[in-house]
Tab-separated table of C-alpha atoms in Angstrom:
chain	number	residue	atom	x	y	z
A	5	MET	CA	0.000	0.000	0.000
A	6	THR	CA	1.091	3.597	-0.297
A	7	HIS	CA	2.945	4.897	2.742
A	8	TRP	CA	3.269	8.162	4.593
A	9	PHE	CA	6.582	9.202	6.228
A	10	HIS	CA	7.486	12.308	8.259
A	11	ARG	CA	10.422	14.268	6.849
A	12	ASN	CA	12.462	17.068	8.421
A	13	PRO	CA	13.846	19.846	6.163
A	14	LEU	CA	17.165	19.564	4.345
A	15	LYS	CA	20.185	21.258	5.864
A	16	ALA	CA	21.080	24.607	4.231
A	17	THR	CA	24.610	25.873	3.702
A	18	ALA	CA	26.444	29.063	2.803
A	19	PRO	CA	28.149	29.174	-0.624
A	20	VAL	CA	31.844	28.232	-0.680
A	21	SER	CA	34.088	29.772	-3.345
A	22	PHE	CA	37.265	27.711	-2.689
A	23	ASN	CA	39.231	30.792	-3.750
A	24	TYR	CA	42.616	30.887	-1.986
A	25	TYR	CA	44.416	33.872	-3.458
A	26	GLY	CA	48.156	33.611	-2.937
A	27	VAL	CA	47.917	30.094	-1.528
A	28	VAL	CA	47.208	28.443	-4.910
A	29	THR	CA	50.466	28.541	-6.857
A	30	GLY	CA	49.856	26.314	-9.890
A	31	PRO	CA	47.247	25.291	-12.509
A	32	ALA	CA	46.676	21.814	-10.976
A	33	ALA	CA	45.730	23.322	-7.601
A	34	SER	CA	43.596	25.945	-9.337
A	35	LYS	CA	41.769	23.181	-11.247
A	36	ILE	CA	41.078	21.286	-7.988
A	37	CYS	CA	39.518	24.417	-6.462
A	38	SER	CA	37.410	25.064	-9.548
A	39	ASP	CA	36.195	21.443	-9.588
A	40	LEU	CA	35.381	21.581	-5.878
A	41	ARG	CA	33.313	24.717	-6.406
A	42	SER	CA	31.361	23.308	-9.375
A	43	SER	CA	30.857	19.791	-7.955
A	44	ARG	CA	29.596	21.220	-4.637
A	45	ALA	CA	27.138	23.501	-6.455
A	46	ARG	CA	25.968	20.587	-8.611
A	47	LEU	CA	25.356	18.348	-5.604
A	48	LEU	CA	23.378	21.068	-3.809
A	49	GLU	CA	21.220	21.560	-6.931
A	50	LEU	CA	20.397	17.844	-7.111
A	51	PHE	CA	19.017	17.797	-3.554
A	52	THR	CA	15.923	19.670	-4.813
A	53	ASP	CA	15.779	18.307	-8.384
A	54	LEU	CA	12.771	15.986	-8.722
A	55	SER	CA	14.330	14.270	-11.739
A	56	CYS	CA	17.333	13.139	-9.667
A	57	ASN	CA	17.612	9.391	-9.077
A	58	PRO	CA	19.968	7.360	-6.826
A	59	GLU	CA	22.532	6.823	-9.610
A	60	MET	CA	22.740	10.568	-10.340
A	61	MET	CA	22.998	11.321	-6.615
A	62	LYS	CA	25.759	8.751	-6.060
A	63	ASN	CA	27.807	10.028	-9.010
A	64	ALA	CA	27.514	13.671	-7.947
A	65	ALA	CA	28.259	12.877	-4.297
A	66	ASP	CA	31.288	10.714	-5.172
A	67	SER	CA	32.618	13.437	-7.454
A	68	TYR	CA	32.517	16.059	-4.681
A	69	PHE	CA	33.620	13.826	-1.811
A	70	SER	CA	36.605	12.428	-3.740
A	71	LEU	CA	37.831	15.996	-4.292
A	72	LEU	CA	37.122	17.021	-0.695
A	73	GLN	CA	39.147	14.054	0.606
A	74	GLY	CA	42.338	15.873	-0.376
A	75	PHE	CA	41.450	18.517	2.228
A	76	ILE	CA	41.038	15.833	4.903
A	77	ASN	CA	43.462	12.927	4.506
A	78	SER	CA	47.108	12.745	3.545
A	79	LEU	CA	47.752	11.223	0.139
A	80	ASP	CA	50.069	8.466	1.440
A	81	GLU	CA	47.142	6.786	3.273
A	82	SER	CA	48.793	7.372	6.645
A	83	THR	CA	46.744	8.512	9.633
A	84	GLN	CA	48.131	12.019	9.184
A	85	GLU	CA	45.591	14.678	8.198
A	86	SER	CA	45.904	16.939	5.157
A	87	LYS	CA	47.578	20.308	5.636
A	88	LEU	CA	44.446	21.846	4.052
A	89	ARG	CA	41.952	20.512	6.615
A	90	TYR	CA	41.493	23.864	8.393
A	91	ILE	CA	41.856	26.267	5.441
A	92	GLN	CA	38.125	26.842	4.849
A	93	ASN	CA	35.196	27.789	7.065
A	94	PHE	CA	31.927	25.926	6.409
A	95	LYS	CA	28.441	26.898	7.594
A	96	TRP	CA	25.453	24.573	7.847
A	97	THR	CA	22.002	24.853	9.400
A	98	ASP	CA	20.353	21.968	11.266
A	99	THR	CA	17.208	20.058	10.356
A	100	LEU	CA	15.427	21.020	13.585
A	101	GLN	CA	16.892	24.323	14.769
A	102	GLY	CA	15.950	26.873	12.131
A	103	GLN	CA	18.268	28.971	10.029
A	104	VAL	CA	21.043	29.977	12.467
A	105	PRO	CA	23.979	27.923	11.205
A	106	SER	CA	26.745	26.090	12.964
A	107	ALA	CA	30.157	27.068	11.585
A	108	GLN	CA	33.432	25.165	11.766
A	109	GLN	CA	36.750	25.800	10.045
A	110	ASP	CA	37.194	22.114	9.322
A	111	ALA	CA	36.799	20.066	6.121
A	112	VAL	CA	35.639	17.079	8.222
A	113	PHE	CA	32.626	19.172	9.306
A	114	GLU	CA	31.830	19.757	5.620
A	115	LEU	CA	32.214	16.049	4.777
A	116	ILE	CA	29.824	15.064	7.588
A	117	SER	CA	27.263	17.813	6.908
A	118	MET	CA	27.098	17.170	3.179
A	119	GLY	CA	27.003	13.418	3.806
A	120	PHE	CA	24.091	14.000	6.205
A	121	ASN	CA	22.196	15.848	3.453
A	122	VAL	CA	22.876	13.008	1.001
A	123	ALA	CA	21.322	10.588	3.505
A	124	LEU	CA	18.338	12.932	3.940
A	125	TRP	CA	17.933	13.028	0.154
A	126	TYR	CA	17.671	9.208	0.060
A	127	THR	CA	14.914	9.328	2.721
A	128	LYS	CA	13.017	12.013	0.792
A	129	TYR	CA	13.411	10.113	-2.482
A	130	ALA	CA	12.032	6.988	-0.774
A	131	SER	CA	9.128	8.977	0.659
A	132	ARG	CA	8.176	10.440	-2.745
A	133	LEU	CA	8.342	7.012	-4.383
A	134	ALA	CA	6.389	5.294	-1.590
A	135	GLY	CA	3.557	7.838	-1.880
A	136	LYS	CA	2.981	7.163	-5.579
A	137	GLU	CA	-0.145	5.623	-7.008
A	138	ASN	CA	0.194	2.067	-8.310
A	139	ILE	CA	3.746	1.587	-7.070
A	140	THR	CA	5.489	-1.312	-8.824
A	141	GLU	CA	7.466	-4.116	-7.208
A	142	ASP	CA	10.731	-2.603	-8.473
A	143	GLU	CA	9.799	0.794	-7.030
A	144	ALA	CA	8.966	-0.806	-3.676
A	145	LYS	CA	12.403	-2.443	-3.689
A	146	GLU	CA	13.971	0.940	-4.454
A	147	VAL	CA	12.131	2.523	-1.504
A	148	HIS	CA	13.420	-0.288	0.713
A	149	ARG	CA	16.992	0.009	-0.565
A	150	SER	CA	17.070	3.829	-0.392
A	151	LEU	CA	16.066	3.772	3.280
A	152	LYS	CA	18.751	1.158	4.042
A	153	ILE	CA	21.360	3.260	2.190
A	154	ALA	CA	20.347	6.344	4.218
A	155	ALA	CA	20.641	4.369	7.458
A	156	GLY	CA	24.113	3.196	6.381
A	157	ILE	CA	25.304	6.741	5.659
A	158	PHE	CA	24.016	8.064	9.013
A	159	LYS	CA	25.649	5.100	10.812
A	160	HIS	CA	28.998	5.627	9.060
A	161	LEU	CA	29.003	9.344	9.927
A	162	LYS	CA	28.211	8.581	13.558
A	163	GLU	CA	30.823	5.871	14.006
A	164	SER	CA	33.708	6.945	11.771
A	165	HIS	CA	33.657	10.718	11.203
A	166	ILE	CA	31.763	12.659	13.889
A	167	PRO	CA	34.301	11.476	16.537
A	168	LYS	CA	37.051	13.185	14.471
A	169	LEU	CA	35.546	16.677	14.853
A	170	ILE	CA	37.708	19.052	16.896
A	171	THR	CA	34.593	20.953	18.031
A	172	PRO	CA	31.928	18.552	19.357
A	173	ALA	CA	28.329	18.990	18.187
A	174	GLU	CA	26.195	21.273	20.346
A	175	LYS	CA	23.125	19.928	22.134
A	176	GLY	CA	20.181	19.434	19.792
A	177	ARG	CA	22.266	19.825	16.625
A	178	ASP	CA	22.114	17.243	13.837
A	179	LEU	CA	25.541	15.755	14.511
A	180	GLU	CA	24.777	15.052	18.157
A	181	ALA	CA	24.533	11.326	18.978
A	182	ARG	CA	20.863	11.362	20.020
A	183	LEU	CA	19.636	12.924	16.773
A	184	ILE	CA	21.712	10.864	14.400
A	185	GLU	CA	20.715	7.677	16.247
A	186	ALA	CA	17.040	8.613	15.818
A	187	TYR	CA	17.584	9.098	12.072
A	188	ILE	CA	19.283	5.681	11.753
A	189	ILE	CA	16.495	3.847	13.594
A	190	GLN	CA	13.710	5.697	11.754
A	191	CYS	CA	15.191	4.618	8.399
A	192	GLN	CA	15.289	0.995	9.544
A	193	ALA	CA	11.708	1.149	10.846
A	194	GLU	CA	10.370	2.687	7.630
A	195	ALA	CA	12.164	0.092	5.495
A	196	GLN	CA	10.491	-2.596	7.608
A	197	GLU	CA	7.110	-1.014	6.853
A	198	VAL	CA	7.759	-1.882	3.210
A	199	THR	CA	8.650	-5.451	4.244
A	200	ILE	CA	5.400	-5.747	6.226
A	201	ALA	CA	3.301	-4.488	3.294
A	202	ARG	CA	4.995	-7.063	1.063
A	203	ALA	CA	4.418	-9.873	3.578
A	204	ILE	CA	0.725	-8.960	3.861
A	205	GLU	CA	0.241	-8.909	0.116
A	206	LEU	CA	1.955	-12.268	-0.348
A	207	LYS	CA	-0.259	-13.635	2.459
A	208	HIS	CA	2.616	-14.760	4.647
A	209	ALA	CA	1.806	-16.402	7.979
A	210	PRO	CA	0.126	-14.010	10.435
A	211	GLY	CA	2.778	-14.977	13.010
A	212	LEU	CA	5.560	-13.566	10.808
A	213	ILE	CA	3.608	-10.369	10.084
A	214	ALA	CA	2.855	-9.897	13.798
A	215	ALA	CA	6.544	-10.376	14.678
A	216	LEU	CA	7.706	-7.904	12.004
A	217	ALA	CA	5.117	-5.339	13.142
A	218	TYR	CA	6.181	-5.797	16.773
A	219	GLU	CA	9.879	-5.317	15.876
A	220	THR	CA	8.966	-2.224	13.822
A	221	ALA	CA	6.974	-0.742	16.719
A	222	ASN	CA	10.012	-1.308	18.951
A	223	PHE	CA	12.216	0.534	16.451
A	224	TYR	CA	9.889	3.535	16.532
A	225	GLN	CA	9.801	3.462	20.336
A	226	LYS	CA	13.622	3.365	20.428
A	227	ALA	CA	13.890	6.326	18.033
A	228	ASP	CA	11.404	8.306	20.133
A	229	HIS	CA	13.398	7.507	23.282
A	230	ALA	CA	16.572	8.850	21.620
A	231	LEU	CA	14.842	12.241	21.252
A	232	SER	CA	13.150	12.264	24.665
A	233	SER	CA	15.637	14.643	26.325
A	234	LEU	CA	15.558	17.248	23.517
A	235	GLU	CA	13.689	20.554	23.713
A	236	PRO	CA	10.012	19.994	22.787
A	237	ALA	CA	10.005	23.298	20.871
A	238	TYR	CA	11.856	21.684	17.986
A	239	SER	CA	11.443	17.927	18.575
A	240	ALA	CA	7.713	17.619	19.469
A	241	LYS	CA	6.375	17.112	15.916
A	242	TRP	CA	8.977	14.497	15.036
A	243	ARG	CA	8.311	12.673	18.318
A	244	LYS	CA	4.537	12.673	17.669
A	245	TYR	CA	5.251	10.901	14.375
A	246	LEU	CA	7.486	8.289	16.008
A	247	HIS	CA	4.967	7.709	18.800
A	248	LEU	CA	1.979	7.366	16.467
A	249	LYS	CA	3.888	4.907	14.259
A	250	MET	CA	4.821	2.917	17.391
A	251	CYS	CA	1.137	2.705	18.380
A	252	PHE	CA	0.106	1.934	14.795
A	253	TYR	CA	2.479	-1.023	14.414
A	254	THR	CA	1.714	-2.300	17.917
A	255	ALA	CA	-1.930	-2.399	16.795
A	256	TYR	CA	-0.808	-4.301	13.680
A	257	ALA	CA	1.114	-6.790	15.860
A	258	TYR	CA	-1.867	-7.457	18.148
A	259	CYS	CA	-4.205	-7.756	15.148
A	260	TYR	CA	-2.115	-10.419	13.396
A	261	HIS	CA	-1.221	-12.119	16.688
A	262	GLY	CA	-4.981	-12.437	17.241
A	263	GLN	CA	-5.282	-14.211	13.879
A	264	THR	CA	-2.532	-16.648	14.947
A	265	LEU	CA	-4.325	-17.349	18.238
A	266	LEU	CA	-7.635	-17.931	16.423
A	267	ALA	CA	-5.952	-20.414	14.073
A	268	SER	CA	-4.760	-22.274	17.211
A	269	ASP	CA	-8.342	-22.426	18.559
A	270	LYS	CA	-7.560	-19.875	21.282
A	271	CYS	CA	-10.525	-17.694	20.449
A	272	GLY	CA	-10.852	-16.005	23.861
A	273	GLU	CA	-7.209	-14.920	23.773
A	274	ALA	CA	-7.642	-13.848	20.135
A	275	ILE	CA	-10.523	-11.538	21.119
A	276	ARG	CA	-8.388	-10.013	23.888
A	277	SER	CA	-5.524	-9.488	21.432
A	278	LEU	CA	-7.870	-7.760	18.977
A	279	GLN	CA	-9.267	-5.565	21.768
A	280	GLU	CA	-5.696	-4.470	22.505
A	281	ALA	CA	-5.187	-3.773	18.786
A	282	GLU	CA	-8.305	-1.592	18.901
A	283	LYS	CA	-6.895	0.312	21.897
A	284	PHE	CA	-3.558	1.028	20.227
A	285	TYR	CA	-5.271	2.000	16.976
A	286	ALA	CA	-7.379	4.548	18.908
A	287	LYS	CA	-4.173	5.915	20.498
A	288	ALA	CA	-2.579	6.223	17.051
A	289	GLU	CA	-5.681	8.010	15.766
A	290	ALA	CA	-5.503	10.563	18.608
A	291	LEU	CA	-1.769	11.065	17.954
A	292	CYS	CA	-2.489	11.675	14.248
A	293	LYS	CA	-4.677	14.622	15.231
A	294	GLU	CA	-2.022	15.912	17.651
A	295	TYR	CA	0.652	15.535	14.956
A	296	GLY	CA	-1.359	17.707	12.553
A	297	GLU	CA	-1.778	20.385	15.223
A	298	THR	CA	1.837	20.379	16.466
A	299	LYS	CA	4.091	23.140	15.212
A	300	GLY	CA	7.638	22.349	14.190
A	301	PRO	CA	9.776	21.131	11.294
A	302	GLY	CA	8.026	18.694	9.000
A	303	PRO	CA	5.023	18.508	6.669
A	304	THR	CA	1.512	19.636	7.542
A	305	VAL	CA	-0.678	16.630	6.790
A	306	LYS	CA	-3.540	14.631	8.301
A	307	PRO	CA	-2.167	11.079	8.520
A	308	SER	CA	-5.430	9.687	9.919
A	309	GLY	CA	-7.072	10.432	6.546
A	310	HIS	CA	-4.420	8.414	4.701
A	311	LEU	CA	-5.600	5.071	3.381
A	312	PHE	CA	-2.691	3.152	4.911
A	313	PHE	CA	-4.093	4.277	8.292
A	314	ARG	CA	-7.787	3.698	7.620
A	315	LYS	CA	-7.128	0.226	6.172
A	316	LEU	CA	-5.765	-1.053	9.489
A	317	GLY	CA	-8.825	0.278	11.342
A	318	ASN	CA	-11.120	-1.772	9.119
A	319	LEU	CA	-8.923	-4.866	9.454
A	320	VAL	CA	-8.945	-4.696	13.278
A	321	LYS	CA	-12.739	-4.139	13.369
A	322	ASN	CA	-13.538	-6.969	10.946
A	323	THR	CA	-11.132	-9.460	12.577
A	324	LEU	CA	-12.489	-8.713	16.055
A	325	GLU	CA	-16.080	-9.174	14.858
A	326	LYS	CA	-15.120	-12.491	13.240
A	327	CYS	CA	-13.508	-13.724	16.480
A	328	GLN	CA	-16.520	-12.666	18.533
A	329	ARG	CA	-18.922	-14.437	16.133
A	330	GLU	CA	-16.897	-17.660	16.206
A	331	ASN	CA	-16.610	-17.538	19.979
A	332	GLY	CA	-20.393	-17.136	20.245
A	333	PHE	CA	-21.095	-20.068	17.912
A	334	ILE	CA	-18.203	-22.505	18.414
A	335	TYR	CA	-15.687	-21.881	21.186
A	336	PHE	CA	-17.551	-20.216	24.110
A	337	GLN	CA	-14.183	-19.310	25.663
A	338	LYS	CA	-13.687	-16.755	28.407
A	339	VAL	CA	-11.928	-13.561	27.285
A	340	PRO	CA	-8.877	-12.932	29.536
A	341	THR	CA	-8.673	-9.626	31.415
A	342	GLU	CA	-4.942	-9.315	30.682
A	343	ALA	CA	-3.732	-8.683	27.133
A	344	PRO	CA	-1.393	-11.365	25.744
A	345	GLN	CA	2.310	-10.631	26.076
A	346	LEU	CA	3.889	-9.942	22.703
A	347	GLU	CA	7.165	-11.807	22.916
A	348	LEU	CA	7.560	-12.044	19.176
A	349	LYS	CA	10.859	-12.386	17.357
A	350	ALA	CA	11.039	-12.077	13.580
A	351	ASN	CA	13.502	-14.495	12.001
A	352	TYR	CA	13.119	-12.947	8.537
A	353	GLY	CA	12.735	-9.488	7.055
A	354	LEU	CA	14.615	-7.437	9.663
A	355	VAL	CA	16.411	-4.442	8.147
A	356	GLU	CA	20.114	-3.725	8.539
A	357	PRO	CA	21.764	-0.549	7.155
A	358	VAL	CA	23.700	-0.932	3.894
A	359	PRO	CA	27.418	-0.419	4.759
A	360	PHE	CA	28.724	2.894	3.424
A	361	GLU	CA	32.193	4.295	2.739
A	362	PHE	CA	33.242	7.634	1.276
A	363	PRO	CA	35.181	7.356	-2.002
A	364	PRO	CA	39.009	7.551	-1.977
A	365	PRO	CA	40.723	10.835	-2.936
A	366	SER	CA	40.346	11.843	-6.581
A	367	ALA	CA	43.136	10.878	-9.005
A	368	HIS	CA	43.634	14.649	-9.502
A	369	TRP	CA	45.190	14.760	-6.035
A	370	THR	CA	48.909	14.124	-6.448
A	371	PRO	CA	51.885	15.163	-4.281
A	372	GLU	CA	52.594	17.879	-6.878
A	373	THR	CA	49.019	19.197	-6.683
A	374	LEU	CA	49.153	19.316	-2.899
A	375	ALA	CA	52.536	21.064	-2.982
A	376	ALA	CA	50.970	23.778	-5.178
A	377	PHE	CA	48.962	24.913	-2.118
A	378	ASP	CA	51.399	27.145	-0.201
A	379	LEU	CA	49.938	27.929	3.219
A	380	THR	CA	52.836	30.284	4.071
A	381	LYS	CA	51.309	32.757	1.610
A	382	ARG	CA	47.932	32.765	3.324
A	383	PRO	CA	46.659	36.261	4.260
A	384	LYS	CA	46.988	37.053	7.976
A	385	ASP	CA	43.269	37.690	8.596
A	386	ASP	CA	42.127	34.694	6.554
A	387	SER	CA	41.115	32.702	9.628
A	388	ALA	CA	38.690	35.352	10.937
A	389	LYS	CA	35.512	33.479	11.795
A	390	PRO	CA	32.071	34.716	10.713
A	391	LYS	CA	29.472	35.883	13.174
A	392	PRO	CA	27.596	32.818	14.442
A	393	GLU	CA	24.218	34.551	14.120
A	394	GLU	CA	24.616	35.001	10.359
A	395	VAL	CA	21.544	33.566	8.622
A	396	VAL	CA	21.865	31.008	5.828
A	397	LYS	CA	18.998	30.939	3.328
A	398	PRO	CA	16.771	27.860	3.743
A	399	VAL	CA	16.642	25.251	0.995
A	400	LYS	CA	13.610	25.722	-1.277
A	401	GLU	CA	12.337	22.170	-1.366
A	402	PRO	CA	9.802	21.114	-4.008
A	403	ASP	CA	6.279	21.021	-2.637
A	404	ILE	CA	5.201	17.405	-2.988
A	405	LYS	CA	1.472	17.030	-2.585
A	406	PRO	CA	0.272	13.511	-1.730
A	407	GLN	CA	-1.043	11.802	-4.831
A	408	LYS	CA	-4.506	10.290	-4.832
A	409	ASP	CA	-4.316	7.185	-2.682
A	410	THR	CA	-5.845	4.231	-4.455
A	411	GLY	CA	-5.250	1.810	-1.614
A	412	CYS	CA	-3.056	-0.409	-3.774
A	413	TYR	CA	-0.532	-2.604	-2.037
A	414	ILE	CA	3.189	-2.325	-2.458
A	415	SER	CA	4.023	-5.354	-4.481
């Protein structure tokens, strides 16, 4: 079925000219700077280009990152950093905290921030594709893969690059551990939503669907917990989304667990499981309304009107009525007061991030090219830092209106 995902805004950045008058002493170094400038501008353009696909994004990102690597790592593959690492100041906004940028004079900060935006692009691409009418099996696979790629990029940044920053991330900023962890887990949870839709359409065993839904609900709960100590002013809307999805997939788990119990002639327990599904669905419905009314980064939509949401409500209602009918005619079992414990473990379909690595330095980086950057000729006031309150223009993202929802399954 078509899906609905919450998305925070892209990070915005100040232009970078890569002009180092006096420092650049040869045509090879000048060419590197020109290529950095054009490849960065190209990558930023693609973030908002609706015709961009994963292959175009990967090529553009690799082109820029391979050039930027010469500003970060030494060319002899030793652990020594490049002499150019601190030559340029970079400014980036955060997905939650408005348009006041963070600024660091560090190429590693640029690598991480741009990498973060590439991961965000994959999530937004997946969201656009998942919301289409009549999504094909190949498109569903691309949604699934894009979310796993995004999770892999976020994970790689968190584990391998953010620890290298000289200036640690401030509280509530994108590069802080709590936020990046929430992004990783959300990507995994959303990819599992695609798996669940596929399992339902192929009529897999209700036990497997219940287990996958339960694991997905746990992912959403874990992501919400990661954000729990952040300021509500900028995290409340995102947390409402994570909480409503947790309730939604818990309802799914109880609904399909009820079907498993019914198939085992445990009709009383099945009814109790379906009653619990009804309870969690009602919670999700209330959270949908709260989500729509909560101010903060993210889209303004009414998720409770989305077919993926309404479809579950009908399924819970119909399954509960079926169980109650059969209990009245056949089983005559007592309905327990306590809801069944969901101790479900999925053996198949669990999502792991796709491992990610930045490309190696471009072949244009040679010892001669690096030597053509003469830092002794750098102007004295070149390291003057900008005012932190300087505003960076927000990214003008294309306005994607939800397409008419036909209720088709992802296949």
